[in-house]
Amino acid sequence: MKDPESLVLDENCIPRRVLEIFCVKWTSMVLHAIHLHGGCCRTGVLQRTLPGISKKMLTQTLREMERDGMIARKVYPVVPPMVEYSLTPLGQLFIEPIEMLYAWGEEHADALKKITRRRKASASKRNLDGKADAKTQK
Amino acid sequence: MKDPESLVLDENCIPRRVLEIFCVKWTSMVLHAIHLHGGCCRTGVLQRTLPGISKKMLTQTLREMERDGMIARKVYPVVPPMVEYSLTPLGQLFIEPIEMLYAWGEEHADALKKITRRRKASASKRNLDGKADAKTQK
DNA sequence: CAGGATCCCGGAGGATACTG
DNA sequence: CAGTATCCTCCGGGATCCTG
């Protein structure tokens, strides 16, 4: 505090690394979803649990998480194909903080709503402002 | 668990909203940085505390956070200009979960390292693999 | 020093079609 | 059903220059 300049949060600091893991793509949501499904579930189920995620993004996210060692992929040699993803011990490590964060969100849903509302307000305002020329009119 | 199909985490569920706030741009890091600086600090200090962030991104993030009501902007009418950003009560609400998350990261630094290592490994492997034709050779 | 305005590029990620 | 391969668009965000 005496020397603000000595406080540096560089690329390798813990906070940034944590964010790189929790905030990349759908990682957190996928972990959460698998957890809610009892620690193991199929691709299709995941996709329906996370409406809005595209097949491509889901596959990509799952691949990366597998590589990271957070989930395990098990293929059953049946037809039609069946693939199950489950949390590894490493993956389970992340459940606690994630659930903590979401629990905090539940408790403070009012604060979250407030922010959402402000964002929407400023978004619609932006439409009334200067955009009535280039794009909107088309 | 009986009916996996009934488990849906749509756009408005708490987890997604939480992530939208914590994982957008540099928001979390800025909150963290201001907090470490005692709840209030100047633009330049922030930029030096967060090496790698561009002026543009910093300003943009600060604007959005101000709009969200998480931080307050105070301009001192001096020359050269001096601007201070401080946490609002709403902003302080976020400090607790953020610090919690980062504290968890400190405790599990080994797990984070493991993941980082795997990512680097697969990244360098990707360079040896199929990329020796189109881009690499140039 | 704080921060607006411009230009511009790379790549994230959706849509679609195909395979086993 | 699970996954790959292509194509194509859009915008996030850096670099640069300019203001008060």
Tab-separated table of C-alpha atoms (C1' of nucleotides) in Angstrom:
chain	number	residue	atom	x	y	z
A	1	MET	CA	0.000	0.000	0.000
A	2	LYS	CA	2.907	2.298	0.699
A	3	ASP	CA	4.350	1.575	-2.682
A	4	PRO	CA	1.595	0.939	-5.184
A	5	GLU	CA	4.170	0.269	-7.852
A	6	SER	CA	5.466	-2.848	-6.178
A	7	LEU	CA	2.109	-4.543	-6.492
A	8	VAL	CA	2.196	-6.461	-9.733
A	9	LEU	CA	-0.187	-9.165	-10.860
A	10	ASP	CA	1.642	-10.603	-13.806
A	11	GLU	CA	0.803	-13.424	-16.179
A	12	ASN	CA	1.900	-16.104	-13.773
A	13	CYS	CA	0.157	-14.943	-10.652
A	14	ILE	CA	-2.370	-17.292	-9.139
A	15	PRO	CA	-5.422	-15.140	-9.808
A	16	ARG	CA	-4.783	-15.033	-13.516
A	17	ARG	CA	-4.160	-18.729	-13.678
A	18	VAL	CA	-7.340	-19.423	-11.797
A	19	LEU	CA	-9.294	-17.273	-14.212
A	20	GLU	CA	-7.675	-18.957	-17.163
A	21	ILE	CA	-9.132	-22.206	-15.991
A	22	PHE	CA	-12.517	-21.136	-14.703
A	23	CYS	CA	-13.316	-18.577	-17.317
A	24	VAL	CA	-12.283	-20.231	-20.522
A	25	LYS	CA	-15.189	-21.075	-22.720
A	26	TRP	CA	-17.708	-23.329	-21.076
A	27	THR	CA	-15.358	-25.150	-18.753
A	28	SER	CA	-17.014	-24.154	-15.508
A	29	MET	CA	-20.493	-24.827	-16.789
A	30	VAL	CA	-19.506	-28.234	-18.088
A	31	LEU	CA	-17.940	-29.185	-14.779
A	32	HIS	CA	-21.032	-27.963	-13.018
A	33	ALA	CA	-23.338	-29.839	-15.350
A	34	ILE	CA	-21.474	-33.127	-15.038
A	35	HIS	CA	-21.462	-32.689	-11.307
A	36	LEU	CA	-25.210	-32.123	-11.220
A	37	HIS	CA	-25.638	-35.272	-13.258
A	38	GLY	CA	-23.887	-37.260	-10.616
A	39	GLY	CA	-20.334	-36.970	-11.904
A	40	CYS	CA	-20.903	-38.672	-15.217
A	41	CYS	CA	-23.020	-38.166	-18.304
A	42	ARG	CA	-23.327	-38.436	-22.050
A	43	THR	CA	-22.650	-35.877	-24.746
A	44	GLY	CA	-26.240	-35.388	-25.782
A	45	VAL	CA	-27.361	-34.876	-22.224
A	46	LEU	CA	-24.707	-32.255	-21.734
A	47	GLN	CA	-25.769	-30.416	-24.812
A	48	ARG	CA	-29.365	-30.341	-23.704
A	49	THR	CA	-28.393	-29.290	-20.219
A	50	LEU	CA	-26.513	-26.342	-21.625
A	51	PRO	CA	-28.874	-24.804	-24.147
A	52	GLY	CA	-27.098	-22.449	-26.487
A	53	ILE	CA	-23.803	-24.285	-26.656
A	54	SER	CA	-23.026	-25.509	-30.140
A	55	LYS	CA	-21.895	-29.007	-30.901
A	56	LYS	CA	-18.571	-27.662	-31.995
A	57	MET	CA	-17.963	-25.691	-28.827
A	58	LEU	CA	-19.040	-28.561	-26.636
A	59	THR	CA	-16.734	-31.038	-28.317
A	60	GLN	CA	-13.894	-28.570	-28.261
A	61	THR	CA	-14.375	-27.784	-24.599
A	62	LEU	CA	-14.583	-31.455	-23.700
A	63	ARG	CA	-11.388	-32.206	-25.627
A	64	GLU	CA	-9.494	-29.508	-23.821
A	65	MET	CA	-10.801	-30.549	-20.467
A	66	GLU	CA	-9.843	-34.109	-21.180
A	67	ARG	CA	-6.365	-32.962	-22.097
A	68	ASP	CA	-6.183	-30.967	-18.897
A	69	GLY	CA	-7.033	-34.110	-17.029
A	70	MET	CA	-10.247	-32.739	-15.576
A	71	ILE	CA	-12.567	-35.255	-17.179
A	72	ALA	CA	-12.299	-38.801	-18.516
A	73	ARG	CA	-13.808	-39.987	-21.762
A	74	LYS	CA	-15.223	-43.453	-22.045
A	75	VAL	CA	-16.429	-44.870	-25.332
A	76	TYR	CA	-18.793	-47.823	-25.398
A	77	PRO	CA	-18.394	-49.885	-28.556
A	78	VAL	CA	-22.084	-49.987	-29.379
A	79	VAL	CA	-24.152	-48.660	-32.178
A	80	PRO	CA	-25.272	-45.987	-32.188
A	81	PRO	CA	-22.168	-44.736	-30.389
A	82	MET	CA	-22.312	-43.894	-26.733
A	83	VAL	CA	-19.741	-41.771	-24.978
A	84	GLU	CA	-19.650	-40.876	-21.336
A	85	TYR	CA	-17.692	-38.137	-19.651
A	86	SER	CA	-16.873	-38.287	-15.987
A	87	LEU	CA	-15.002	-36.138	-13.524
A	88	THR	CA	-11.499	-37.218	-12.680
A	89	PRO	CA	-10.082	-36.618	-9.205
A	90	LEU	CA	-8.433	-33.508	-10.593
A	91	GLY	CA	-11.733	-32.386	-12.034
A	92	GLN	CA	-13.518	-32.964	-8.769
A	93	LEU	CA	-11.082	-30.607	-7.145
A	94	PHE	CA	-12.735	-27.791	-9.047
A	95	ILE	CA	-16.261	-28.637	-7.984
A	96	GLU	CA	-15.918	-27.153	-4.542
A	97	PRO	CA	-14.923	-23.622	-5.555
A	98	ILE	CA	-17.381	-23.610	-8.429
A	99	GLU	CA	-20.292	-24.622	-6.269
A	100	MET	CA	-19.149	-22.098	-3.713
A	101	LEU	CA	-19.212	-19.377	-6.308
A	102	TYR	CA	-22.643	-20.345	-7.549
A	103	ALA	CA	-23.972	-20.622	-4.010
A	104	TRP	CA	-22.734	-17.109	-3.433
A	105	GLY	CA	-24.606	-16.129	-6.574
A	106	GLU	CA	-27.813	-17.590	-5.244
A	107	GLU	CA	-27.454	-15.616	-2.056
A	108	HIS	CA	-26.849	-12.419	-3.924
A	109	ALA	CA	-29.247	-12.909	-6.777
A	110	ASP	CA	-30.609	-9.442	-6.134
A	111	ALA	CA	-27.230	-7.834	-6.728
A	112	LEU	CA	-26.805	-9.820	-9.921
A	113	LYS	CA	-30.221	-8.734	-11.115
A	114	LYS	CA	-29.357	-5.136	-10.437
A	115	ILE	CA	-26.311	-5.394	-12.650
A	116	THR	CA	-28.169	-7.197	-15.384
A	117	ARG	CA	-30.770	-4.483	-15.377
A	118	ARG	CA	-28.195	-1.731	-15.671
A	119	ARG	CA	-26.580	-3.458	-18.573
A	120	LYS	CA	-29.833	-3.829	-20.409
A	121	ALA	CA	-30.717	-0.223	-19.737
A	122	SER	CA	-27.470	1.060	-21.164
A	123	ALA	CA	-27.760	-1.295	-24.085
A	124	SER	CA	-31.166	-0.020	-25.107
A	125	LYS	CA	-30.024	3.511	-24.513
A	126	ARG	CA	-27.223	2.975	-26.911
A	127	ASN	CA	-29.769	2.084	-29.557
A	128	LEU	CA	-31.647	5.309	-29.073
A	129	ASP	CA	-28.491	7.356	-29.136
A	130	GLY	CA	-26.290	7.588	-32.139
A	131	LYS	CA	-27.157	4.418	-33.926
A	132	ALA	CA	-30.186	5.725	-35.772
A	133	ASP	CA	-28.066	6.371	-38.807
A	134	ALA	CA	-25.675	3.698	-39.933
A	135	LYS	CA	-27.038	0.316	-39.014
A	136	THR	CA	-30.427	0.588	-37.400
A	137	GLN	CA	-32.202	2.164	-40.296
A	138	LYS	CA	-31.413	-0.653	-42.591
B	1	MET	CA	-30.754	-37.528	-11.632
B	2	LYS	CA	-33.654	-39.765	-12.532
B	3	ASP	CA	-34.510	-37.586	-15.451
B	4	PRO	CA	-31.392	-36.026	-16.898
B	5	GLU	CA	-33.480	-34.154	-19.419
B	6	SER	CA	-35.164	-32.019	-16.819
B	7	LEU	CA	-31.857	-30.522	-15.749
B	8	VAL	CA	-31.456	-27.365	-17.775
B	9	LEU	CA	-29.017	-24.538	-17.148
B	10	ASP	CA	-30.374	-21.884	-19.434
B	11	GLU	CA	-29.262	-18.328	-20.107
B	12	ASN	CA	-30.857	-16.958	-16.984
B	13	CYS	CA	-29.641	-19.454	-14.452
B	14	ILE	CA	-27.511	-18.137	-11.645
B	15	PRO	CA	-24.298	-19.898	-12.659
B	16	ARG	CA	-24.295	-18.319	-16.085
B	17	ARG	CA	-25.018	-14.903	-14.678
B	18	VAL	CA	-22.244	-15.252	-12.183
B	19	LEU	CA	-19.811	-16.184	-14.914
B	20	GLU	CA	-20.981	-13.302	-17.045
B	21	ILE	CA	-19.878	-10.967	-14.318
B	22	PHE	CA	-16.732	-12.633	-13.086
B	23	CYS	CA	-15.386	-13.796	-16.374
B	24	VAL	CA	-15.924	-10.841	-18.623
B	25	LYS	CA	-12.726	-9.220	-19.682
B	26	TRP	CA	-10.598	-8.056	-16.798
B	27	THR	CA	-13.391	-7.363	-14.348
B	28	SER	CA	-12.275	-9.772	-11.656
B	29	MET	CA	-8.667	-8.741	-11.897
B	30	VAL	CA	-9.543	-5.073	-11.688
B	31	LEU	CA	-11.692	-5.630	-8.635
B	32	HIS	CA	-8.908	-7.638	-7.100
B	33	ALA	CA	-6.322	-5.004	-7.911
B	34	ILE	CA	-8.342	-2.123	-6.507
B	35	HIS	CA	-8.990	-4.177	-3.427
B	36	LEU	CA	-5.290	-4.859	-2.928
B	37	HIS	CA	-4.642	-1.160	-3.271
B	38	GLY	CA	-6.910	-0.466	-0.373
B	39	GLY	CA	-10.153	-0.009	-2.254
B	40	CYS	CA	-9.097	2.949	-4.319
B	41	CYS	CA	-6.479	3.776	-6.905
B	42	ARG	CA	-5.545	5.657	-10.028
B	43	THR	CA	-5.627	4.590	-13.647
B	44	GLY	CA	-1.901	4.488	-14.138
B	45	VAL	CA	-1.380	2.415	-11.038
B	46	LEU	CA	-3.972	-0.065	-12.218
B	47	GLN	CA	-2.307	-0.387	-15.563
B	48	ARG	CA	1.052	-1.080	-13.990
B	49	THR	CA	-0.466	-3.518	-11.550
B	50	LEU	CA	-1.945	-5.473	-14.426
B	51	PRO	CA	0.877	-5.833	-16.905
B	52	GLY	CA	-0.372	-6.821	-20.323
B	53	ILE	CA	-3.650	-4.964	-20.222
B	54	SER	CA	-3.869	-2.296	-22.879
B	55	LYS	CA	-5.006	1.222	-22.176
B	56	LYS	CA	-8.044	0.649	-24.309
B	57	MET	CA	-9.094	-2.503	-22.523
B	58	LEU	CA	-8.520	-0.963	-19.134
B	59	THR	CA	-10.632	2.087	-19.927
B	60	GLN	CA	-13.332	-0.034	-21.464
B	61	THR	CA	-13.466	-2.377	-18.510
B	62	LEU	CA	-13.555	0.498	-16.054
B	63	ARG	CA	-16.411	2.148	-17.962
B	64	GLU	CA	-18.473	-0.997	-17.903
B	65	MET	CA	-17.797	-1.595	-14.249
B	66	GLU	CA	-18.776	1.952	-13.484
B	67	ARG	CA	-21.994	1.464	-15.386
B	68	ASP	CA	-22.640	-1.722	-13.487
B	69	GLY	CA	-22.246	0.234	-10.293
B	70	MET	CA	-19.285	-1.764	-9.078
B	71	ILE	CA	-16.827	1.093	-8.979
B	72	ALA	CA	-17.005	4.858	-8.643
B	73	ARG	CA	-15.007	7.278	-10.737
B	74	LYS	CA	-13.730	10.471	-9.205
B	75	VAL	CA	-12.061	13.143	-11.286
B	76	TYR	CA	-9.856	15.720	-9.636
B	77	PRO	CA	-9.811	18.995	-11.564
B	78	VAL	CA	-6.065	19.341	-11.621
B	79	VAL	CA	-3.498	19.327	-14.317
B	80	PRO	CA	-2.285	16.912	-15.320
B	81	PRO	CA	-5.586	15.072	-14.826
B	82	MET	CA	-6.011	12.693	-11.948
B	83	VAL	CA	-8.732	10.075	-11.769
B	84	GLU	CA	-9.405	7.688	-8.959
B	85	TYR	CA	-11.488	4.559	-9.020
B	86	SER	CA	-12.916	3.108	-5.856
B	87	LEU	CA	-15.082	0.164	-4.942
B	88	THR	CA	-18.724	0.907	-4.328
B	89	PRO	CA	-20.684	-1.119	-1.776
B	90	LEU	CA	-21.944	-3.227	-4.656
B	91	GLY	CA	-18.409	-3.729	-5.863
B	92	GLN	CA	-17.224	-4.730	-2.422
B	93	LEU	CA	-19.804	-7.468	-2.470
B	94	PHE	CA	-17.722	-9.203	-5.105
B	95	ILE	CA	-14.496	-9.070	-3.198
B	96	GLU	CA	-15.365	-11.913	-0.898
B	97	PRO	CA	-16.007	-14.596	-3.530
B	98	ILE	CA	-13.097	-13.406	-5.624
B	99	GLU	CA	-10.646	-13.586	-2.779
B	100	MET	CA	-12.113	-16.934	-1.855
B	101	LEU	CA	-11.489	-18.224	-5.344
B	102	TYR	CA	-7.944	-16.943	-5.409
B	103	ALA	CA	-7.245	-18.310	-1.949
B	104	TRP	CA	-8.421	-21.665	-3.204
B	105	GLY	CA	-5.997	-21.240	-6.083
B	106	GLU	CA	-3.126	-20.640	-3.711
B	107	GLU	CA	-3.949	-23.809	-1.852
B	108	HIS	CA	-4.096	-25.821	-5.029
B	109	ALA	CA	-1.270	-24.200	-6.902
B	110	ASP	CA	0.102	-27.649	-7.649
B	111	ALA	CA	-3.060	-28.682	-9.468
B	112	LEU	CA	-3.012	-25.469	-11.467
B	113	LYS	CA	0.597	-26.050	-12.403
B	114	LYS	CA	-0.226	-29.527	-13.543
B	115	ILE	CA	-2.858	-28.202	-15.903
B	116	THR	CA	-0.642	-25.444	-17.200
B	117	ARG	CA	2.029	-27.981	-17.958
B	118	ARG	CA	-0.351	-30.212	-19.868
B	119	ARG	CA	-1.523	-27.309	-21.920
B	120	LYS	CA	1.968	-26.287	-22.836
B	121	ALA	CA	2.859	-29.835	-23.713
B	122	SER	CA	-0.048	-30.239	-26.082
B	123	ALA	CA	0.618	-26.824	-27.550
B	124	SER	CA	4.179	-27.636	-28.471
B	125	LYS	CA	3.108	-31.024	-29.713
B	126	ARG	CA	0.653	-29.359	-32.042
B	127	ASN	CA	3.543	-27.468	-33.577
B	128	LEU	CA	5.442	-30.628	-34.318
B	129	ASP	CA	2.417	-32.350	-35.734
B	130	GLY	CA	0.623	-31.228	-38.830
B	131	LYS	CA	1.625	-27.617	-38.969
B	132	ALA	CA	4.894	-28.179	-40.771
B	133	ASP	CA	3.279	-27.393	-44.074
B	134	ALA	CA	0.968	-24.427	-44.282
B	135	LYS	CA	2.062	-21.852	-41.778
B	136	THR	CA	5.233	-22.915	-40.075
B	137	GLN	CA	7.377	-23.077	-43.127
B	138	LYS	CA	6.733	-19.491	-44.033
C	1	DC	C1'	-1.862	11.703	-17.184
C	2	DA	C1'	-6.541	10.123	-18.613
C	3	DG	C1'	-8.897	8.717	-22.416
C	4	DG	C1'	-11.307	9.445	-26.894
C	5	DA	C1'	-11.177	8.180	-32.172
C	6	DT	C1'	-9.478	5.164	-36.100
C	7	DC	C1'	-7.702	1.559	-38.506
C	8	DC	C1'	-7.133	-3.144	-38.992
C	9	DC	C1'	-6.217	-8.042	-38.373
C	10	DG	C1'	-6.688	-12.855	-36.398
C	11	DG	C1'	-9.204	-15.996	-34.743
C	12	DA	C1'	-13.382	-17.410	-32.013
C	13	DG	C1'	-17.167	-19.633	-32.980
C	14	DG	C1'	-21.771	-20.490	-35.614
C	15	DA	C1'	-24.021	-23.062	-39.633
C	16	DT	C1'	-24.034	-26.795	-42.456
C	17	DA	C1'	-23.051	-31.171	-44.374
C	18	DC	C1'	-20.835	-35.667	-44.007
C	19	DT	C1'	-19.094	-40.234	-41.629
C	20	DG	C1'	-19.176	-44.420	-38.855
D	1	DC	C1'	-25.620	-40.486	-31.462
D	2	DA	C1'	-20.860	-38.680	-31.352
D	3	DG	C1'	-17.613	-36.459	-33.925
D	4	DT	C1'	-14.993	-34.162	-37.989
D	5	DA	C1'	-14.293	-30.935	-41.717
D	6	DT	C1'	-15.233	-26.540	-44.281
D	7	DC	C1'	-16.608	-22.305	-44.942
D	8	DC	C1'	-17.499	-17.690	-43.520
D	9	DT	C1'	-18.670	-13.884	-40.645
D	10	DC	C1'	-18.028	-10.772	-37.065
D	11	DC	C1'	-15.912	-8.334	-33.428
D	12	DG	C1'	-12.504	-8.385	-29.667
D	13	DG	C1'	-8.841	-5.999	-28.908
D	14	DG	C1'	-4.063	-4.181	-30.159
D	15	DA	C1'	-1.459	-0.256	-32.300
D	16	DT	C1'	-1.328	4.421	-33.182
D	17	DC	C1'	-2.310	9.164	-33.077
D	18	DC	C1'	-4.604	13.046	-31.046
D	19	DT	C1'	-6.997	15.953	-27.234
D	20	DG	C1'	-7.585	18.608	-22.806
